[in-house]
Short mmCIF file of C-alpha atoms and ligand atoms in Angstrom, two decimals:
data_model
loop_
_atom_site.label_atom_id
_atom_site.label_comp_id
_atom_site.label_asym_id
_atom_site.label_seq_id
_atom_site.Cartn_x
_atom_site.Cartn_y
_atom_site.Cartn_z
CA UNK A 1 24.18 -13.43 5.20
CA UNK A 2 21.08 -14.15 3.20
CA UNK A 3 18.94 -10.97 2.31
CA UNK A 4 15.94 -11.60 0.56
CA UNK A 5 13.63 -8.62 -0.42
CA UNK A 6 9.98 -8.84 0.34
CA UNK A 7 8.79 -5.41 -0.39
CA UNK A 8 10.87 -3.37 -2.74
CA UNK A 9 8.34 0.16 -3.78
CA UNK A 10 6.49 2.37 -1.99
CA UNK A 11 2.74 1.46 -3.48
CA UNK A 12 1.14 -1.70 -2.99
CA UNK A 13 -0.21 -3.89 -5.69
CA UNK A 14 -0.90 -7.54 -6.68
CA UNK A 15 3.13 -7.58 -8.00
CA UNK A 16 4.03 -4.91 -5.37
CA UNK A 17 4.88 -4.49 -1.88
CA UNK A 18 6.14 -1.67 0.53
CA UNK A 19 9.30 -2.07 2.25
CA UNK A 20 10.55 -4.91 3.35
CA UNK A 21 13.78 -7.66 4.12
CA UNK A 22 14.52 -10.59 5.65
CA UNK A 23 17.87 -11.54 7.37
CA UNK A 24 18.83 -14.99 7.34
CA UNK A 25 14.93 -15.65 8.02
CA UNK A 26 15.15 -14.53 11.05
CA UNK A 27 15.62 -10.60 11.27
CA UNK A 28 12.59 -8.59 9.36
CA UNK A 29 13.39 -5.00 8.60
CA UNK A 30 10.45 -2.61 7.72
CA UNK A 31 6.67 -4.59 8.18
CA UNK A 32 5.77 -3.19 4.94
CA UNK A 33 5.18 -6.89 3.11
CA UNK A 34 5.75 -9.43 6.21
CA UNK A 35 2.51 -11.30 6.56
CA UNK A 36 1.77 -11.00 2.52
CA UNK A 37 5.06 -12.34 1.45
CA UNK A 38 5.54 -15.07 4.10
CA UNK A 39 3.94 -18.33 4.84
CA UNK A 40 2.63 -18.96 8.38
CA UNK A 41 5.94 -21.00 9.24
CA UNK A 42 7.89 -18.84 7.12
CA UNK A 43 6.05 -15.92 10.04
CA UNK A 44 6.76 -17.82 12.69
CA UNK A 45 10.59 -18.13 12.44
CA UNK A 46 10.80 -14.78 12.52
CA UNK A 47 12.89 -13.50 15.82
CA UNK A 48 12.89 -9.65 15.45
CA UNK A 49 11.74 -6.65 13.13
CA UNK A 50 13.54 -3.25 13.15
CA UNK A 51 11.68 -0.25 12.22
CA UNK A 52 12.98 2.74 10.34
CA UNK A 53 10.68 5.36 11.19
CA UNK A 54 6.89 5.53 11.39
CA UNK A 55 5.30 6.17 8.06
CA UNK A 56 2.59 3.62 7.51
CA UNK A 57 4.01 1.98 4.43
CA UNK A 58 6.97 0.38 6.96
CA UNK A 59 4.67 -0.26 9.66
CA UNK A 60 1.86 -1.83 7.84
CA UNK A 61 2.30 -5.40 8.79
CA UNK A 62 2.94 -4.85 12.37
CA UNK A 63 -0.48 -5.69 13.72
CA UNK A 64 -1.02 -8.35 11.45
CA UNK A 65 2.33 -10.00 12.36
CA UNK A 66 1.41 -10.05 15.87
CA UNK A 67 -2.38 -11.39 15.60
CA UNK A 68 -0.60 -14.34 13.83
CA UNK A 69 2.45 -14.67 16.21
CA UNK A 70 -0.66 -14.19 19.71
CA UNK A 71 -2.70 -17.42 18.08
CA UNK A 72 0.46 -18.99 18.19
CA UNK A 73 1.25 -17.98 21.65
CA UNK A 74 4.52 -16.90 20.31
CA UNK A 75 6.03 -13.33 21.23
CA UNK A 76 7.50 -11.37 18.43
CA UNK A 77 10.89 -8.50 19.27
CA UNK A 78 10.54 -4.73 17.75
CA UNK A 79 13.48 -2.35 17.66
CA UNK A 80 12.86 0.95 16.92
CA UNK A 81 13.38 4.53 18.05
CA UNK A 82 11.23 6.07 20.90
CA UNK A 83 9.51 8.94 18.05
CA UNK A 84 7.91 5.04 16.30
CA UNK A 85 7.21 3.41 19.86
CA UNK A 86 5.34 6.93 20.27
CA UNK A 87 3.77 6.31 16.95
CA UNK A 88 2.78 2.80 16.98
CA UNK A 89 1.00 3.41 20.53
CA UNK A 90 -0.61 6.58 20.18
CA UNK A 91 -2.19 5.20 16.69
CA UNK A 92 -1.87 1.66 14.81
CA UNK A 93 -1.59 -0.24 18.47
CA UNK A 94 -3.46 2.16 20.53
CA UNK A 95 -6.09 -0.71 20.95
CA UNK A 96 -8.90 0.91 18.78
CA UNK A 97 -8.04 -0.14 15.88
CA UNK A 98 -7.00 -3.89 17.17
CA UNK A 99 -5.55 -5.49 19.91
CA UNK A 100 -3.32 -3.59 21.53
CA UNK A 101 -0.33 -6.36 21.60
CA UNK A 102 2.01 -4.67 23.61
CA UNK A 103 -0.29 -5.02 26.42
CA UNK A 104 -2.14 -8.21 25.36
CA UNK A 105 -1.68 -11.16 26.76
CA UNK A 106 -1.42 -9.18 29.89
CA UNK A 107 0.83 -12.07 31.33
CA UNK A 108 3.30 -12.14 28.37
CA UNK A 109 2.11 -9.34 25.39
CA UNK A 110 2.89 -10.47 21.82
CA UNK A 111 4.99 -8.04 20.85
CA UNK A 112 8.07 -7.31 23.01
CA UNK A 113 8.88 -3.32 22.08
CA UNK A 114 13.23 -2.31 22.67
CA UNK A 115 13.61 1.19 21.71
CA UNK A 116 17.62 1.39 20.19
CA UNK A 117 19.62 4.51 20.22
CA UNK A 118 20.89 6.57 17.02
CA UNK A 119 24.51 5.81 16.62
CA UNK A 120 24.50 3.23 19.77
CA UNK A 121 25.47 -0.51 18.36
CA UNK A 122 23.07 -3.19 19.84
CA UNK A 123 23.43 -7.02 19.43
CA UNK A 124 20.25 -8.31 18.26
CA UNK A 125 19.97 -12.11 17.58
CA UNK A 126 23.84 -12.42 17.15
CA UNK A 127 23.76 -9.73 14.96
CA UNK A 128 25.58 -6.35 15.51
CA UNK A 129 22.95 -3.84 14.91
CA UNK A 130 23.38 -0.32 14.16
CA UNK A 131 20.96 2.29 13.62
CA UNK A 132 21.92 5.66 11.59
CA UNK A 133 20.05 8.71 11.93
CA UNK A 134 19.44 9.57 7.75
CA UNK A 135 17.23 12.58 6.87
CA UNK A 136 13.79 12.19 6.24
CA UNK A 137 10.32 13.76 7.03
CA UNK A 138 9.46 11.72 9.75
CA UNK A 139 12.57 10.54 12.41
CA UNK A 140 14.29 7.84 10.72
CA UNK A 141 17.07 5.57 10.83
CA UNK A 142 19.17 3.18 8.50
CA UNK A 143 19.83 0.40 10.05
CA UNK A 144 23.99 -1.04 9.34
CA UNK A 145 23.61 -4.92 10.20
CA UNK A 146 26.68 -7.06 10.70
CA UNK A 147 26.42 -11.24 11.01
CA UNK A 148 28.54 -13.15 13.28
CA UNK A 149 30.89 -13.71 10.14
CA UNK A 150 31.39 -10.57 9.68
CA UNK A 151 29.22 -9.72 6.21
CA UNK A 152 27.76 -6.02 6.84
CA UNK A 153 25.01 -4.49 5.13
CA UNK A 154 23.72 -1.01 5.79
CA UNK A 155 19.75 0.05 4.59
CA UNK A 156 18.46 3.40 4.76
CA UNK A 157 15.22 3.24 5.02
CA UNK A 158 13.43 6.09 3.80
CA UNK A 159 16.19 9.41 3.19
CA UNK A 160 16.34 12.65 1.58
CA UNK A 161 19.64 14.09 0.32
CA UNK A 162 22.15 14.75 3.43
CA UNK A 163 23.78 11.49 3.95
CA UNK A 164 27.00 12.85 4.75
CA UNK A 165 27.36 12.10 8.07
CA UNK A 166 25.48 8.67 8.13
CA UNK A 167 27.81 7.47 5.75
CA UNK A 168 30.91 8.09 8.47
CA UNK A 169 29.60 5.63 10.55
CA UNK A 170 28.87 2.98 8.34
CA UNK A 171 31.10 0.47 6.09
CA UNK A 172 29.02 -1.57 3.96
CA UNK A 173 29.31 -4.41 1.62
CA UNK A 174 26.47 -3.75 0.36
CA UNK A 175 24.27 -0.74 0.30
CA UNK A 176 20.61 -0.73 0.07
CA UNK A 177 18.90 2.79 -0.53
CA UNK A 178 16.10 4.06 -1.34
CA UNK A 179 15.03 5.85 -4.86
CA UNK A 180 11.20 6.39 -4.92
CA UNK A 181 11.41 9.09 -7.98
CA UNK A 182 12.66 9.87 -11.61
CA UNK A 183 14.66 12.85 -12.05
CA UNK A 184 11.94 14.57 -13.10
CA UNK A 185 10.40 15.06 -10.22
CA UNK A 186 13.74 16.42 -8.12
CA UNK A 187 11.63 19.07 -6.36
CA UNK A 188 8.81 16.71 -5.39
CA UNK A 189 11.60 14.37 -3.93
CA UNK A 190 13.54 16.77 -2.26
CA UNK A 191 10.74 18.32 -0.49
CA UNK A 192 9.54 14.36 0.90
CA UNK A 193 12.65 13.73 1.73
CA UNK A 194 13.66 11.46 -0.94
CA UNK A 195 15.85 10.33 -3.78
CA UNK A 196 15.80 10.05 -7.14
CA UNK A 197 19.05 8.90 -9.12
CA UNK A 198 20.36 12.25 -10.11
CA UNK A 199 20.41 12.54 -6.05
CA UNK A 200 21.61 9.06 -5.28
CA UNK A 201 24.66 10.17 -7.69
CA UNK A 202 25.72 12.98 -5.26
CA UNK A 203 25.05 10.88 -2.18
CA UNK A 204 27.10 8.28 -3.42
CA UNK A 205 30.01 10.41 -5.03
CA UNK A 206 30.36 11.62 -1.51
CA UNK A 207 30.19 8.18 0.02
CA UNK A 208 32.91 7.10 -2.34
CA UNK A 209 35.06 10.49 -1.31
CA UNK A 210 34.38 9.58 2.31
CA UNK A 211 35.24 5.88 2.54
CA UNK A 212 37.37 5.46 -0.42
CA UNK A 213 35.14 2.71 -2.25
CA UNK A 214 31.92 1.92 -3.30
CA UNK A 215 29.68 -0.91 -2.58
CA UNK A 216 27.24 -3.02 -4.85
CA UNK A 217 24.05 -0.67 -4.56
CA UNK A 218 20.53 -2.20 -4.39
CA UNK A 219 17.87 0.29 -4.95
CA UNK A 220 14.52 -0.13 -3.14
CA UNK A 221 11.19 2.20 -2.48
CA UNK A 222 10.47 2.91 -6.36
CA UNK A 223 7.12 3.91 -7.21
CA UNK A 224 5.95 1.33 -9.37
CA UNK A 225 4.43 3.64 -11.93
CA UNK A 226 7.73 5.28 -12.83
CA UNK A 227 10.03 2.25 -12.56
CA UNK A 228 10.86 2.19 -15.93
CA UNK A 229 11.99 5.69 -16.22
CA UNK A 230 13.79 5.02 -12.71
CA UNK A 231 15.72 2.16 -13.75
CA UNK A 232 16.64 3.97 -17.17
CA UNK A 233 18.08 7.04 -15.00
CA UNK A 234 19.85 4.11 -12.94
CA UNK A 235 22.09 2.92 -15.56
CA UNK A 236 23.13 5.99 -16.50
CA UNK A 237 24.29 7.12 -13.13
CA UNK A 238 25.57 3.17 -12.53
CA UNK A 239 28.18 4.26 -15.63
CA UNK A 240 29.49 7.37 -14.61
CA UNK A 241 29.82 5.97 -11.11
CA UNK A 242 31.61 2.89 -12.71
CA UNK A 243 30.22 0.88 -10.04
CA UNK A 244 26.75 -1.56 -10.00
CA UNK A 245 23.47 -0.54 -9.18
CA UNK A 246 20.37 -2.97 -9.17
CA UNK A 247 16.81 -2.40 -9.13
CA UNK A 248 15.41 -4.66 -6.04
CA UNK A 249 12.30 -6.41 -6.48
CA UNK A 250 10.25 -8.34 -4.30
CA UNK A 251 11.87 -12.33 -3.99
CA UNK A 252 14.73 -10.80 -4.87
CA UNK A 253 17.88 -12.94 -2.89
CA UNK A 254 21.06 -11.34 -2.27
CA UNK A 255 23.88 -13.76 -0.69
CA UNK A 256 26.52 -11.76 1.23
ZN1 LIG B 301 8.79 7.56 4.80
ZN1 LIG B 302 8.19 4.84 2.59
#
């Protein structure tokens, strides 16, 4: 499994995009970065895109993906929850703002909307797909994704603190998690529904109590402004957890 990272923080800049992977080239999840990372082929090999939950810095990307894929006369697959089908077509593809492509071409619409089922496995592309309810303040999943060799990854999306129960249902090789905030702003985070790394510590001190291991952590969602105080607050917890914790970036390549 090849996992590249297109959008790694949760502000957008020339050197930053929201959230955002790629699967094998093939399986997007978040549209925070799609069309601004990816070339027009690059686009067009893409076969599905699973959405966490509705906030707009995950979602961003979804109209713009689907103008591109509709001059193509491609059609484009979007897993997500029924609270983000609500979302997307009661706002961003309500057909005010632009096409409406789940609708347009009326004969075969663009984008091809599956709504998936917390804690119900679904085979998307080859690929076992499960999505994790994880506690945020809009619904949200994580999404666990396992390739037809076997290699499992599980990312959360957007959470708060809470993960307790998520983690019983996944089993990782790798972990990727969000950590938007430095310590210093604990209250901030745990009122968003958020972590920073004094609060990935517990979540993953309880992950390791729960499963009996820890996987290779890859941190995602930082704020850009307060990286540097992030990744400091990183390390430390990466050494008292004994265990290795990286700082994703966007073009970051992870090979499973
Ligand atoms: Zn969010
Ligand atoms: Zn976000």
């Amino acid at each position: 499994m090849n996992i590249q990272i297109l959008g790694a923080h949760n502000c957008e800049s020339q050197d930053s995009r929201f959230a955002c992977l790629l699967i094998d080239d093939i399986l997007a999840i978040d549209a925070g970065g799609l069309t601004s990372s990816l070339s027009f082929p690059a686009q067009l090999k893409l076969k599905a895109i699973l959405l966490t939950h509705q906030h707009y810095d995950h979602i961003k990307d979804v109209p713009t993906i689907a103008m591109n894929f509709y001059l193509s006369s491609a059609t484009i697959d979007i897993y997500s929850t029924s609270p983000v089908y609500d979302a997307l077509t009661t706002y961003l593809l309500d057909g005010k703002l632009y096409p409406n492509f789940l609708e347009r071409p009326p004969e075969n619409p663009t984008i091809k909307f599956t709504t998936v089922e917390p804690n119900m496995a679904t085979r998307i592309e080859g690929y076992s797909v499960l999505p994790v309810p994880v506690s945020h303040s809009a619904p949200s999943v994580g999404y666990q994704i396992t390739s037809p060799d076997g290699k499992t990854t599980f990312y959360t999306g957007d959470t708060g603190t809470g993960l307790n129960e998520s983690w019983e249902y996944v089993s990782p090789q790798l972990l990727i998690i969000e950590v938007t905030l430095p310590d210093r702003f604990e209250e901030w985070a745990l009122e968003a529904r958020h972590l920073t790394p004094s609060l990935l510590k517990q979540e993953l001190t309880i992950f390791q109590k729960t499963k009996g291991y820890l996987p290779p952590v890859v941190t995602v969602h930082m704020n850009p402004s307060l990286e540097k105080e992030i990744k400091a607050e990183i390390a430390t917890v990466a050494e008292a957890l004994n265990t290795e914790i990286t700082l994703g970036f966007e073009g970051m390549q992870i090979h499973l």
